[in-house]
């Protein structure tokens, strides 16, 4: 692959007349335009997949497809590419039809070179603007509070400091942690705080595809490499050129593919499926896993050499239960950034207590989802224990200390009902929910055991800033 300055326009000329292609190639090369040429539609599609092109100059009459069909296929695969069509006299109507389908413009043969040059420069400006807009959108997406790493406690601050130190380097990073702890968020932070931030961040999830598909997804394939491979297709490693390849759930990758990935991590080389030629890509690799890769390695399921290559910097995401003081901050963050019904909710004190006590097996993702559900269920402006799942509501209860060995069942029930009413501060619907019975059954038990009612708590401590 030729190495060119990023600002050089890359032009794909598709015409079955070799003399015209040669003349145009000479003309544009003198103007510092990189030219790739093809004699028919199939060759054009293959070359556009191999090399990034900015503009395609396509003759309307090609041996295998019409210019309009080729335009549609190219635009589908490379949406930022602009197409200029070449038409003969009398086919202008077709060219106008092509404009409706997304062509940048058309020129009638015989071509006037200054006109063509002017068209090309303007089309290239459009391509550059579209790219800048996409980069800006990526930037906004990153800057948006939705992608901020929340947590001012020491565990999260250690993660943030490590990101700040490692992001500007090209070091491979292995992020580990339970599901929902923010591994993907960290990968984004590493990419967008690196010098590669203007180039793509490409994610590939190893758990989502079976091995053969995964290999072709990673490294691309040649035309005819397997049944159904009708066109040469670049892999995600190539698409990430100059940027970052984020390999999610790497613990799921099978050994055959691990060996091929090792080459990419070592020196950037790989082969497309069905090819005998090495290709080089400049990518930074970030990998994530919720498995213990060191144990997988000891068990022989993960290659030792790849493990050490990936683990240049290792970053462990703490589970939420190990950083409970961050919970109120996260609640405030999600109530603001993922507000439901455009309402400003507050969290009642006992609900907050329960949220802080709960074990959060699904970590921050579970917290965000539970909060969204609670906002949907809430009737007023307060989120109460009733709006949260029972497993969370019961987490608000400190463990009861009963001398269990010396108590009969009746006494145990009396004390437990009293305890739950005490902890829920006399809130009967909540107490009934915690006990897993309806309100009438609770009243009956209160009468039976002569348990008095207590006043209901009204404290409120967590606010979503609106
Ligand atoms: N520290 C944090 N601050 C704010 N939001 C967070 C934080 N950590 C995670 N989240 C949010 O929680 C959700 C899950 O995060 P993410 O997808 O990064 O987790 P993960 O570790 O990759 O999970 P999995 O292993 O299941 O893929 C996302 O919506 C993310 O924005
Ligand atoms: Mg993830």
PDB file of N, CA and C in Angstrom, residues 350-413:
ATOM      1  N   UNK A 350     -34.260   6.224  52.649  1.00  0.00           N
ATOM      2  CA  UNK A 350     -34.157   4.776  52.872  1.00  0.00           C
ATOM      3  C   UNK A 350     -33.874   4.036  51.568  1.00  0.00           C
ATOM      4  N   UNK A 351     -34.365   4.609  50.442  1.00  0.00           N
ATOM      5  CA  UNK A 351     -34.044   4.004  49.149  1.00  0.00           C
ATOM      6  C   UNK A 351     -32.548   4.171  48.865  1.00  0.00           C
ATOM      7  N   UNK A 352     -32.023   5.330  49.216  1.00  0.00           N
ATOM      8  CA  UNK A 352     -30.586   5.566  49.021  1.00  0.00           C
ATOM      9  C   UNK A 352     -29.762   4.588  49.853  1.00  0.00           C
ATOM     10  N   UNK A 353     -30.237   4.391  51.083  1.00  0.00           N
ATOM     11  CA  UNK A 353     -29.543   3.442  51.968  1.00  0.00           C
ATOM     12  C   UNK A 353     -29.506   2.054  51.326  1.00  0.00           C
ATOM     13  N   UNK A 354     -30.660   1.655  50.788  1.00  0.00           N
ATOM     14  CA  UNK A 354     -30.739   0.327  50.153  1.00  0.00           C
ATOM     15  C   UNK A 354     -29.822   0.269  48.933  1.00  0.00           C
ATOM     16  N   UNK A 355     -29.810   1.336  48.140  1.00  0.00           N
ATOM     17  CA  UNK A 355     -28.973   1.359  46.931  1.00  0.00           C
ATOM     18  C   UNK A 355     -27.491   1.272  47.300  1.00  0.00           C
ATOM     19  N   UNK A 356     -27.146   1.880  48.438  1.00  0.00           N
ATOM     20  CA  UNK A 356     -25.739   1.841  48.866  1.00  0.00           C
ATOM     21  C   UNK A 356     -25.373   0.476  49.473  1.00  0.00           C
ATOM     22  N   UNK A 357     -26.356  -0.204  50.047  1.00  0.00           N
ATOM     23  CA  UNK A 357     -26.073  -1.506  50.671  1.00  0.00           C
ATOM     24  C   UNK A 357     -26.045  -2.658  49.675  1.00  0.00           C
ATOM     25  N   UNK A 358     -26.773  -2.498  48.596  1.00  0.00           N
ATOM     26  CA  UNK A 358     -26.964  -3.599  47.637  1.00  0.00           C
ATOM     27  C   UNK A 358     -25.619  -4.008  47.027  1.00  0.00           C
ATOM     28  N   UNK A 359     -25.544  -5.260  46.604  1.00  0.00           N
ATOM     29  CA  UNK A 359     -24.258  -5.816  46.155  1.00  0.00           C
ATOM     30  C   UNK A 359     -23.885  -5.520  44.699  1.00  0.00           C
ATOM     31  N   UNK A 360     -24.815  -5.136  43.867  1.00  0.00           N
ATOM     32  CA  UNK A 360     -24.612  -4.751  42.467  1.00  0.00           C
ATOM     33  C   UNK A 360     -23.810  -5.764  41.647  1.00  0.00           C
ATOM     34  N   UNK A 361     -24.337  -6.987  41.469  1.00  0.00           N
ATOM     35  CA  UNK A 361     -23.612  -7.951  40.628  1.00  0.00           C
ATOM     36  C   UNK A 361     -23.449  -7.469  39.185  1.00  0.00           C
ATOM     37  N   UNK A 362     -24.378  -6.635  38.709  1.00  0.00           N
ATOM     38  CA  UNK A 362     -24.272  -6.113  37.327  1.00  0.00           C
ATOM     39  C   UNK A 362     -23.575  -4.750  37.278  1.00  0.00           C
ATOM     40  N   UNK A 363     -23.048  -4.328  38.437  1.00  0.00           N
ATOM     41  CA  UNK A 363     -22.237  -3.109  38.542  1.00  0.00           C
ATOM     42  C   UNK A 363     -22.929  -1.847  38.016  1.00  0.00           C
ATOM     43  N   UNK A 364     -22.149  -0.925  37.405  1.00  0.00           N
ATOM     44  CA  UNK A 364     -22.729   0.388  37.059  1.00  0.00           C
ATOM     45  C   UNK A 364     -23.869   0.256  36.043  1.00  0.00           C
ATOM     46  N   UNK A 365     -23.746  -0.720  35.132  1.00  0.00           N
ATOM     47  CA  UNK A 365     -24.817  -0.887  34.141  1.00  0.00           C
ATOM     48  C   UNK A 365     -26.132  -1.219  34.846  1.00  0.00           C
ATOM     49  N   UNK A 366     -26.054  -2.091  35.856  1.00  0.00           N
ATOM     50  CA  UNK A 366     -27.268  -2.456  36.600  1.00  0.00           C
ATOM     51  C   UNK A 366     -27.834  -1.228  37.312  1.00  0.00           C
ATOM     52  N   UNK A 367     -26.946  -0.430  37.887  1.00  0.00           N
ATOM     53  CA  UNK A 367     -27.392   0.777  38.592  1.00  0.00           C
ATOM     54  C   UNK A 367     -28.131   1.709  37.627  1.00  0.00           C
ATOM     55  N   UNK A 368     -27.544   1.930  36.447  1.00  0.00           N
ATOM     56  CA  UNK A 368     -28.172   2.835  35.465  1.00  0.00           C
ATOM     57  C   UNK A 368     -29.542   2.289  35.053  1.00  0.00           C
ATOM     58  N   UNK A 369     -29.626   0.970  34.849  1.00  0.00           N
ATOM     59  CA  UNK A 369     -30.896   0.384  34.404  1.00  0.00           C
ATOM     60  C   UNK A 369     -31.959   0.427  35.492  1.00  0.00           C
ATOM     61  N   UNK A 370     -31.539   0.119  36.725  1.00  0.00           N
ATOM     62  CA  UNK A 370     -32.470   0.119  37.859  1.00  0.00           C
ATOM     63  C   UNK A 370     -33.041   1.531  38.063  1.00  0.00           C
ATOM     64  N   UNK A 371     -32.176   2.511  37.866  1.00  0.00           N
ATOM     65  CA  UNK A 371     -32.598   3.898  38.065  1.00  0.00           C
ATOM     66  C   UNK A 371     -33.571   4.339  36.972  1.00  0.00           C
ATOM     67  N   UNK A 372     -33.320   3.863  35.765  1.00  0.00           N
ATOM     68  CA  UNK A 372     -34.218   4.203  34.656  1.00  0.00           C
ATOM     69  C   UNK A 372     -35.602   3.606  34.923  1.00  0.00           C
ATOM     70  N   UNK A 373     -35.607   2.335  35.359  1.00  0.00           N
ATOM     71  CA  UNK A 373     -36.869   1.653  35.655  1.00  0.00           C
ATOM     72  C   UNK A 373     -37.610   2.385  36.778  1.00  0.00           C
ATOM     73  N   UNK A 374     -36.858   2.779  37.821  1.00  0.00           N
ATOM     74  CA  UNK A 374     -37.489   3.449  38.969  1.00  0.00           C
ATOM     75  C   UNK A 374     -38.126   4.769  38.531  1.00  0.00           C
ATOM     76  N   UNK A 375     -37.456   5.493  37.629  1.00  0.00           N
ATOM     77  CA  UNK A 375     -38.014   6.773  37.169  1.00  0.00           C
ATOM     78  C   UNK A 375     -39.320   6.543  36.400  1.00  0.00           C
ATOM     79  N   UNK A 376     -39.354   5.436  35.653  1.00  0.00           N
ATOM     80  CA  UNK A 376     -40.572   5.140  34.883  1.00  0.00           C
ATOM     81  C   UNK A 376     -41.722   4.792  35.838  1.00  0.00           C
ATOM     82  N   UNK A 377     -41.401   4.027  36.900  1.00  0.00           N
ATOM     83  CA  UNK A 377     -42.448   3.577  37.826  1.00  0.00           C
ATOM     84  C   UNK A 377     -42.910   4.669  38.790  1.00  0.00           C
ATOM     85  N   UNK A 378     -42.012   5.613  39.098  1.00  0.00           N
ATOM     86  CA  UNK A 378     -42.307   6.585  40.155  1.00  0.00           C
ATOM     87  C   UNK A 378     -43.547   7.409  39.818  1.00  0.00           C
ATOM     88  N   UNK A 379     -44.319   7.687  40.862  1.00  0.00           N
ATOM     89  CA  UNK A 379     -45.531   8.470  40.611  1.00  0.00           C
ATOM     90  C   UNK A 379     -45.285   9.966  40.804  1.00  0.00           C
ATOM     91  N   UNK A 380     -44.536  10.321  41.827  1.00  0.00           N
ATOM     92  CA  UNK A 380     -44.297  11.744  42.083  1.00  0.00           C
ATOM     93  C   UNK A 380     -42.917  12.143  41.608  1.00  0.00           C
ATOM     94  N   UNK A 381     -42.249  12.942  42.418  1.00  0.00           N
ATOM     95  CA  UNK A 381     -40.897  13.388  42.083  1.00  0.00           C
ATOM     96  C   UNK A 381     -39.850  12.693  42.934  1.00  0.00           C
ATOM     97  N   UNK A 382     -40.302  11.706  43.711  1.00  0.00           N
ATOM     98  CA  UNK A 382     -39.372  10.995  44.591  1.00  0.00           C
ATOM     99  C   UNK A 382     -39.281   9.538  44.213  1.00  0.00           C
ATOM    100  N   UNK A 383     -38.081   9.002  44.283  1.00  0.00           N
ATOM    101  CA  UNK A 383     -37.915   7.571  44.066  1.00  0.00           C
ATOM    102  C   UNK A 383     -37.904   6.927  45.451  1.00  0.00           C
ATOM    103  N   UNK A 384     -38.855   6.024  45.681  1.00  0.00           N
ATOM    104  CA  UNK A 384     -38.947   5.381  46.990  1.00  0.00           C
ATOM    105  C   UNK A 384     -38.564   3.912  46.839  1.00  0.00           C
ATOM    106  N   UNK A 385     -38.472   3.222  47.964  1.00  0.00           N
ATOM    107  CA  UNK A 385     -38.110   1.794  47.932  1.00  0.00           C
ATOM    108  C   UNK A 385     -39.053   0.995  47.029  1.00  0.00           C
ATOM    109  N   UNK A 386     -40.329   1.445  46.972  1.00  0.00           N
ATOM    110  CA  UNK A 386     -41.316   0.740  46.148  1.00  0.00           C
ATOM    111  C   UNK A 386     -40.958   0.741  44.672  1.00  0.00           C
ATOM    112  N   UNK A 387     -40.169   1.720  44.253  1.00  0.00           N
ATOM    113  CA  UNK A 387     -39.848   1.839  42.818  1.00  0.00           C
ATOM    114  C   UNK A 387     -38.665   0.965  42.414  1.00  0.00           C
ATOM    115  N   UNK A 388     -38.048   0.289  43.400  1.00  0.00           N
ATOM    116  CA  UNK A 388     -36.880  -0.537  43.093  1.00  0.00           C
ATOM    117  C   UNK A 388     -37.204  -2.021  43.248  1.00  0.00           C
ATOM    118  N   UNK A 389     -36.472  -2.884  42.563  1.00  0.00           N
ATOM    119  CA  UNK A 389     -36.741  -4.323  42.699  1.00  0.00           C
ATOM    120  C   UNK A 389     -36.566  -4.788  44.135  1.00  0.00           C
ATOM    121  N   UNK A 390     -37.232  -5.878  44.459  1.00  0.00           N
ATOM    122  CA  UNK A 390     -37.251  -6.354  45.832  1.00  0.00           C
ATOM    123  C   UNK A 390     -35.848  -6.663  46.356  1.00  0.00           C
ATOM    124  N   UNK A 391     -35.003  -7.216  45.487  1.00  0.00           N
ATOM    125  CA  UNK A 391     -33.652  -7.565  45.942  1.00  0.00           C
ATOM    126  C   UNK A 391     -32.918  -6.321  46.448  1.00  0.00           C
ATOM    127  N   UNK A 392     -33.246  -5.155  45.888  1.00  0.00           N
ATOM    128  CA  UNK A 392     -32.595  -3.921  46.343  1.00  0.00           C
ATOM    129  C   UNK A 392     -33.274  -3.414  47.606  1.00  0.00           C
ATOM    130  N   UNK A 393     -34.619  -3.480  47.623  1.00  0.00           N
ATOM    131  CA  UNK A 393     -35.358  -3.011  48.802  1.00  0.00           C
ATOM    132  C   UNK A 393     -34.907  -3.748  50.061  1.00  0.00           C
ATOM    133  N   UNK A 394     -34.667  -5.055  49.955  1.00  0.00           N
ATOM    134  CA  UNK A 394     -34.254  -5.816  51.143  1.00  0.00           C
ATOM    135  C   UNK A 394     -32.813  -5.508  51.528  1.00  0.00           C
ATOM    136  N   UNK A 395     -32.055  -4.967  50.594  1.00  0.00           N
ATOM    137  CA  UNK A 395     -30.662  -4.642  50.913  1.00  0.00           C
ATOM    138  C   UNK A 395     -30.574  -3.500  51.916  1.00  0.00           C
ATOM    139  N   UNK A 396     -31.719  -2.785  52.118  1.00  0.00           N
ATOM    140  CA  UNK A 396     -31.715  -1.683  53.087  1.00  0.00           C
ATOM    141  C   UNK A 396     -31.757  -2.183  54.515  1.00  0.00           C
ATOM    142  N   UNK A 397     -32.004  -3.470  54.707  1.00  0.00           N
ATOM    143  CA  UNK A 397     -32.160  -3.989  56.062  1.00  0.00           C
ATOM    144  C   UNK A 397     -30.835  -4.437  56.657  1.00  0.00           C
ATOM    145  N   UNK A 398     -30.454  -3.879  57.799  1.00  0.00           N
ATOM    146  CA  UNK A 398     -29.272  -4.416  58.451  1.00  0.00           C
ATOM    147  C   UNK A 398     -29.597  -5.819  58.959  1.00  0.00           C
ATOM    148  N   UNK A 399     -28.606  -6.724  59.045  1.00  0.00           N
ATOM    149  CA  UNK A 399     -28.923  -8.088  59.455  1.00  0.00           C
ATOM    150  C   UNK A 399     -29.512  -8.123  60.869  1.00  0.00           C
ATOM    151  N   UNK A 400     -30.571  -8.936  61.036  1.00  0.00           N
ATOM    152  CA  UNK A 400     -31.191  -9.053  62.350  1.00  0.00           C
ATOM    153  C   UNK A 400     -30.327  -9.929  63.239  1.00  0.00           C
ATOM    154  N   UNK A 401     -30.203  -9.533  64.509  1.00  0.00           N
ATOM    155  CA  UNK A 401     -29.371 -10.348  65.396  1.00  0.00           C
ATOM    156  C   UNK A 401     -30.262 -11.105  66.376  1.00  0.00           C
ATOM    157  N   UNK A 402     -30.699 -12.287  66.013  1.00  0.00           N
ATOM    158  CA  UNK A 402     -31.564 -13.098  66.868  1.00  0.00           C
ATOM    159  C   UNK A 402     -30.781 -14.261  67.450  1.00  0.00           C
ATOM    160  N   UNK A 403     -31.046 -14.586  68.710  1.00  0.00           N
ATOM    161  CA  UNK A 403     -30.484 -15.840  69.223  1.00  0.00           C
ATOM    162  C   UNK A 403     -31.318 -17.005  68.685  1.00  0.00           C
ATOM    163  N   UNK A 404     -31.085 -17.352  67.414  1.00  0.00           N
ATOM    164  CA  UNK A 404     -31.963 -18.256  66.678  1.00  0.00           C
ATOM    165  C   UNK A 404     -32.170 -19.606  67.366  1.00  0.00           C
ATOM    166  N   UNK A 405     -31.107 -20.113  68.016  1.00  0.00           N
ATOM    167  CA  UNK A 405     -31.208 -21.461  68.582  1.00  0.00           C
ATOM    168  C   UNK A 405     -32.254 -21.592  69.690  1.00  0.00           C
ATOM    169  N   UNK A 406     -32.564 -20.460  70.381  1.00  0.00           N
ATOM    170  CA  UNK A 406     -33.482 -20.574  71.518  1.00  0.00           C
ATOM    171  C   UNK A 406     -34.860 -19.994  71.197  1.00  0.00           C
ATOM    172  N   UNK A 407     -35.249 -19.976  69.911  1.00  0.00           N
ATOM    173  CA  UNK A 407     -36.498 -19.315  69.561  1.00  0.00           C
ATOM    174  C   UNK A 407     -37.409 -20.220  68.743  1.00  0.00           C
ATOM    175  N   UNK A 408     -38.725 -20.221  69.100  1.00  0.00           N
ATOM    176  CA  UNK A 408     -39.627 -20.998  68.247  1.00  0.00           C
ATOM    177  C   UNK A 408     -40.055 -20.161  67.040  1.00  0.00           C
ATOM    178  N   UNK A 409     -40.754 -20.809  66.119  1.00  0.00           N
ATOM    179  CA  UNK A 409     -41.093 -20.174  64.849  1.00  0.00           C
ATOM    180  C   UNK A 409     -41.971 -18.934  65.028  1.00  0.00           C
ATOM    181  N   UNK A 410     -42.911 -19.032  65.977  1.00  0.00           N
ATOM    182  CA  UNK A 410     -43.838 -17.937  66.240  1.00  0.00           C
ATOM    183  C   UNK A 410     -43.069 -16.692  66.727  1.00  0.00           C
ATOM    184  N   UNK A 411     -42.142 -16.919  67.650  1.00  0.00           N
ATOM    185  CA  UNK A 411     -41.355 -15.818  68.194  1.00  0.00           C
ATOM    186  C   UNK A 411     -40.460 -15.200  67.102  1.00  0.00           C
ATOM    187  N   UNK A 412     -39.900 -16.089  66.273  1.00  0.00           N
ATOM    188  CA  UNK A 412     -39.041 -15.631  65.185  1.00  0.00           C
ATOM    189  C   UNK A 412     -39.831 -14.733  64.228  1.00  0.00           C
ATOM    190  N   UNK A 413     -41.065 -15.161  63.919  1.00  0.00           N
ATOM    191  CA  UNK A 413     -41.903 -14.378  63.012  1.00  0.00           C
ATOM    192  C   UNK A 413     -42.251 -13.023  63.638  1.00  0.00           C
TER     193      UNK A 413
END
